Each structure stands twice: as structure tokens, then as C-alpha cells.
Amino acid sequence: MDHNQRKEALAEAAWRVIRREGIDGLSVRRVADEAGLSLGSLRHYFETQAELLTFSMQLVSERVHMRIQRLTFKGEPRHDMELVIAELMPFNEERRVEAEVWLAFAGKAIADPVIQALGQEAHDQLYAGFRRMIDLLVTHNLMRSSIDAEFEAKRLHALVDGLVLHHTAFPERLTREDISRVIASHLDSFVMK
């Protein structure tokens, strides 16, 4: 295993600890135990718990970004938006893990300035992605003329965040089909057919 693969494996071990014990239960020792490494070996990759947390949080964003980059787009803005949004939803185990870990980080960000700064960076990147989606609709004259693009990007961002939270916390109450209908209805409110 190369250096970066080992760091990712350690971040995944941190994710398992976070899912099982919460972010406050995370320690370098617990991650080392989870990964089957000595504490000294783990410190070869991450000198501090803050470094491990930072990398673990960034890895969630990177993996989502990589998956979106691999999507096959049709060049139909509305369809392509729905593809990207679906990729953010915790509809399979991989995305569920990412959502649970991300939500744990988000909760911790309220009181931890380091995690808050990392969370703000990821939040800004996600907003920028939603803004690009909305701008694409504007470019293709697919939005109603009275729509404020910045507001719609913020509204879509908030909707997606809320759907991720609700589906992660209560998957039986907000199904995949429910989410698809909510997103379609939302897009219908400002995208011209």
C-alpha cells in the first residue's frame, strides 16, 4: 500500500470510529486500533489528531467530487443537475457512510474553529457547484426570467443539505422516491420545460 492509500485507509478507519462512537469518541489510538496499526505507525502518517480529522473530512469531499467528475452527462442541464444531486444523496452504503461522517463533522463544527473552517470551505465549494448549475440553466435560457440565480442556488443548496440530513437520520420516512419527487418539484418551480 502506498503512502496515500494508507492515509485513505486510516481516514476510513476514522470514519468507522466516528460512525460507531461519534466524533467525540475519536482518538488517534482508537483509529490505530481500528486500522490494526501501532500508534507509532499511525503517527508516521498523521502527527496529530487534528491532521487526521482534517484529512478525513477532506477525503469525504474529494470522493464526492471524484464521483461527480466520472458521471456521464447528456448536455441537458436539468437532467445533468438531477444526476449530480442524486450523487450527493446517501442512496448506497458508500454515500451513507460519507453523509454520516459529514454530519458528525458538521455538528462538531459549531464549537471547533478548525473543523468549522474546513466545513466552510466544503460548504463554499458545494454552493459554487449549485451556482454553476443555476448559471448553466440561465445560459441555456431554461430559467424563468423573474428568478434570482443567486437566491435559487442558495435555496437548492439548502434543500439538498436538508434532504441528505433527513434521509440519513430517517431513511424509512424519506425514501429515495420521495427525494426524487421533492427535487423534481423544486426544479419545476423555476426551470422552464
CSV table of C-alpha atoms in Angstrom, one decimal:
chain,number,residue,atom,x,y,z
A,1,MET,CA,0.0,0.0,0.0
A,2,ASP,CA,1.5,3.4,-1.0
A,3,HIS,CA,1.6,6.4,1.4
A,4,ASN,CA,-1.6,8.0,0.1
A,5,GLN,CA,-3.5,4.7,0.1
A,6,ARG,CA,-2.5,4.1,3.7
A,7,LYS,CA,-3.7,7.6,4.6
A,8,GLU,CA,-7.0,6.9,3.0
A,9,ALA,CA,-7.3,3.6,4.8
A,10,LEU,CA,-6.6,5.4,8.1
A,11,ALA,CA,-9.2,8.0,7.3
A,12,GLU,CA,-11.7,5.2,6.6
A,13,ALA,CA,-10.8,3.7,9.9
A,14,ALA,CA,-11.5,7.1,11.5
A,15,TRP,CA,-14.9,7.2,9.7
A,16,ARG,CA,-15.8,3.8,11.2
A,17,VAL,CA,-14.9,5.0,14.7
A,18,ILE,CA,-16.9,8.2,14.1
A,19,ARG,CA,-19.9,6.2,13.0
A,20,ARG,CA,-19.7,3.9,15.9
A,21,GLU,CA,-18.7,6.3,18.7
A,22,GLY,CA,-19.3,9.7,17.4
A,23,ILE,CA,-16.7,12.3,16.7
A,24,ASP,CA,-16.0,12.9,20.4
A,25,GLY,CA,-15.1,9.2,20.6
A,26,LEU,CA,-12.4,9.7,18.0
A,27,SER,CA,-8.8,9.4,19.2
A,28,VAL,CA,-5.6,8.6,17.4
A,29,ARG,CA,-5.3,5.4,19.5
A,30,ARG,CA,-8.8,4.2,18.6
A,31,VAL,CA,-8.1,4.8,14.9
A,32,ALA,CA,-4.8,2.9,15.2
A,33,ASP,CA,-6.6,0.0,16.8
A,34,GLU,CA,-9.4,0.1,14.2
A,35,ALA,CA,-6.8,0.1,11.4
A,36,GLY,CA,-4.8,-2.7,13.1
A,37,LEU,CA,-1.7,-0.5,13.4
A,38,SER,CA,0.5,0.6,16.2
A,39,LEU,CA,0.1,4.2,17.4
A,40,GLY,CA,3.7,4.8,16.2
A,41,SER,CA,2.8,3.6,12.7
A,42,LEU,CA,-0.2,5.8,12.5
A,43,ARG,CA,1.9,8.8,13.6
A,44,HIS,CA,4.1,8.2,10.6
A,45,TYR,CA,1.1,9.3,8.5
A,46,PHE,CA,-0.6,11.8,10.9
A,47,GLU,CA,1.4,13.5,13.6
A,48,THR,CA,-1.7,14.9,15.3
A,49,GLN,CA,-5.4,14.1,15.7
A,50,ALA,CA,-6.2,17.4,14.0
A,51,GLU,CA,-4.2,16.3,10.9
A,52,LEU,CA,-6.2,13.0,10.9
A,53,LEU,CA,-9.5,14.9,11.3
A,54,THR,CA,-8.6,17.3,8.5
A,55,PHE,CA,-7.6,14.6,6.1
A,56,SER,CA,-10.7,12.5,7.0
A,57,MET,CA,-13.0,15.4,6.4
A,58,GLN,CA,-11.4,16.4,3.1
A,59,LEU,CA,-11.5,12.8,1.9
A,60,VAL,CA,-15.3,12.9,2.1
A,61,SER,CA,-15.4,15.9,-0.2
A,62,GLU,CA,-12.8,14.5,-2.6
A,63,ARG,CA,-14.6,11.3,-3.0
A,64,VAL,CA,-17.9,13.0,-3.8
A,65,HIS,CA,-16.1,15.3,-6.2
A,66,MET,CA,-14.4,12.4,-8.0
A,67,ARG,CA,-17.7,10.5,-8.4
A,68,ILE,CA,-19.3,13.6,-9.9
A,69,GLN,CA,-16.4,14.0,-12.3
A,70,ARG,CA,-17.0,10.4,-13.5
A,71,LEU,CA,-20.6,11.0,-14.3
A,72,THR,CA,-21.7,10.8,-17.9
A,73,PHE,CA,-23.6,14.0,-18.7
A,74,LYS,CA,-26.1,14.3,-21.6
A,75,GLY,CA,-25.7,18.0,-22.1
A,76,GLU,CA,-29.3,18.5,-20.9
A,77,PRO,CA,-28.9,20.9,-17.9
A,78,ARG,CA,-32.0,19.7,-16.0
A,79,HIS,CA,-31.1,16.0,-16.4
A,80,ASP,CA,-27.5,16.6,-15.6
A,81,MET,CA,-28.4,18.6,-12.4
A,82,GLU,CA,-30.5,15.7,-11.2
A,83,LEU,CA,-27.6,13.3,-11.8
A,84,VAL,CA,-25.3,15.5,-9.7
A,85,ILE,CA,-27.9,16.0,-6.9
A,86,ALA,CA,-28.5,12.2,-6.8
A,87,GLU,CA,-24.8,11.6,-6.4
A,88,LEU,CA,-24.9,13.7,-3.2
A,89,MET,CA,-27.7,11.7,-1.7
A,90,PRO,CA,-27.0,8.8,0.7
A,91,PHE,CA,-28.6,6.2,-1.5
A,92,ASN,CA,-26.0,3.4,-1.1
A,93,GLU,CA,-23.6,2.3,1.6
A,94,GLU,CA,-20.7,4.4,0.4
A,95,ARG,CA,-22.7,7.6,0.3
A,96,ARG,CA,-24.4,6.8,3.5
A,97,VAL,CA,-21.0,6.5,5.3
A,98,GLU,CA,-19.9,9.8,3.8
A,99,ALA,CA,-23.2,11.5,4.9
A,100,GLU,CA,-23.0,10.2,8.4
A,101,VAL,CA,-19.4,11.2,8.8
A,102,TRP,CA,-20.1,14.6,7.2
A,103,LEU,CA,-23.0,15.3,9.5
A,104,ALA,CA,-20.8,14.3,12.5
A,105,PHE,CA,-18.2,16.9,11.4
A,106,ALA,CA,-20.9,19.5,10.8
A,107,GLY,CA,-22.2,19.0,14.3
A,108,LYS,CA,-18.7,19.4,15.7
A,109,ALA,CA,-18.0,22.5,13.6
A,110,ILE,CA,-20.3,24.6,15.8
A,111,ALA,CA,-17.7,24.5,18.6
A,112,ASP,CA,-14.5,23.7,16.8
A,113,PRO,CA,-12.9,26.5,14.8
A,114,VAL,CA,-10.6,24.2,12.8
A,115,ILE,CA,-13.5,21.9,11.7
A,116,GLN,CA,-15.6,25.0,11.2
A,117,ALA,CA,-13.1,26.4,8.7
A,118,LEU,CA,-12.8,23.1,6.9
A,119,GLY,CA,-16.6,22.8,6.8
A,120,GLN,CA,-16.9,26.4,5.5
A,121,GLU,CA,-14.5,25.5,2.6
A,122,ALA,CA,-16.5,22.4,1.7
A,123,HIS,CA,-19.8,24.4,2.0
A,124,ASP,CA,-18.5,27.1,-0.3
A,125,GLN,CA,-17.4,24.5,-2.9
A,126,LEU,CA,-20.8,22.9,-2.8
A,127,TYR,CA,-22.5,26.2,-3.1
A,128,ALA,CA,-20.3,27.1,-6.1
A,129,GLY,CA,-21.3,23.9,-7.7
A,130,PHE,CA,-25.0,24.7,-7.2
A,131,ARG,CA,-24.4,28.2,-8.5
A,132,ARG,CA,-22.7,26.7,-11.7
A,133,MET,CA,-25.8,24.5,-12.2
A,134,ILE,CA,-28.1,27.5,-11.9
A,135,ASP,CA,-25.9,29.6,-14.2
A,136,LEU,CA,-26.0,26.8,-16.8
A,137,LEU,CA,-29.8,27.0,-16.8
A,138,VAL,CA,-29.6,30.8,-17.2
A,139,THR,CA,-27.1,30.4,-20.1
A,140,HIS,CA,-29.5,27.9,-21.8
A,141,ASN,CA,-32.5,30.2,-21.2
A,142,LEU,CA,-34.1,27.5,-19.1
A,143,MET,CA,-35.0,29.6,-16.1
A,144,ARG,CA,-38.0,31.8,-15.7
A,145,SER,CA,-36.9,35.4,-16.2
A,146,SER,CA,-38.0,36.7,-12.8
A,147,ILE,CA,-35.8,34.2,-10.9
A,148,ASP,CA,-32.8,35.4,-8.9
A,149,ALA,CA,-30.0,33.0,-9.7
A,150,GLU,CA,-28.0,33.6,-6.5
A,151,PHE,CA,-31.1,33.0,-4.4
A,152,GLU,CA,-32.0,29.9,-6.3
A,153,ALA,CA,-28.5,28.4,-5.8
A,154,LYS,CA,-28.8,29.1,-2.1
A,155,ARG,CA,-32.3,27.6,-2.0
A,156,LEU,CA,-31.2,24.5,-3.9
A,157,HIS,CA,-28.2,24.1,-1.7
A,158,ALA,CA,-30.3,24.3,1.5
A,159,LEU,CA,-32.8,21.8,0.1
A,160,VAL,CA,-30.2,19.2,-0.8
A,161,ASP,CA,-28.5,19.6,2.6
A,162,GLY,CA,-31.8,19.1,4.3
A,163,LEU,CA,-32.7,16.0,2.2
A,164,VAL,CA,-29.3,14.5,3.0
A,165,LEU,CA,-29.8,15.1,6.7
A,166,HIS,CA,-33.4,13.8,6.7
A,167,HIS,CA,-32.7,10.7,4.6
A,168,THR,CA,-29.6,9.9,6.7
A,169,ALA,CA,-31.4,10.2,10.0
A,170,PHE,CA,-34.7,8.7,9.0
A,171,PRO,CA,-34.4,6.7,5.7
A,172,GLU,CA,-37.7,5.0,6.2
A,173,ARG,CA,-39.5,8.3,6.5
A,174,LEU,CA,-37.9,10.0,3.4
A,175,THR,CA,-37.4,7.4,0.7
A,176,ARG,CA,-35.4,7.7,-2.4
A,177,GLU,CA,-38.6,8.1,-4.4
A,178,ASP,CA,-39.7,10.9,-2.0
A,179,ILE,CA,-36.4,12.7,-2.5
A,180,SER,CA,-36.6,12.3,-6.3
A,181,ARG,CA,-40.2,13.8,-6.2
A,182,VAL,CA,-39.1,16.7,-4.0
A,183,ILE,CA,-36.2,17.6,-6.2
A,184,ALA,CA,-38.2,17.3,-9.4
A,185,SER,CA,-40.9,19.5,-7.8
A,186,HIS,CA,-38.4,22.0,-6.7
A,187,LEU,CA,-36.7,22.2,-10.1
A,188,ASP,CA,-40.1,22.6,-11.7
A,189,SER,CA,-40.7,25.7,-9.7
A,190,PHE,CA,-38.0,27.7,-11.6
A,191,VAL,CA,-36.9,25.6,-14.6
A,192,MET,CA,-38.9,26.1,-17.8
A,193,LYS,CA,-39.9,23.0,-19.6
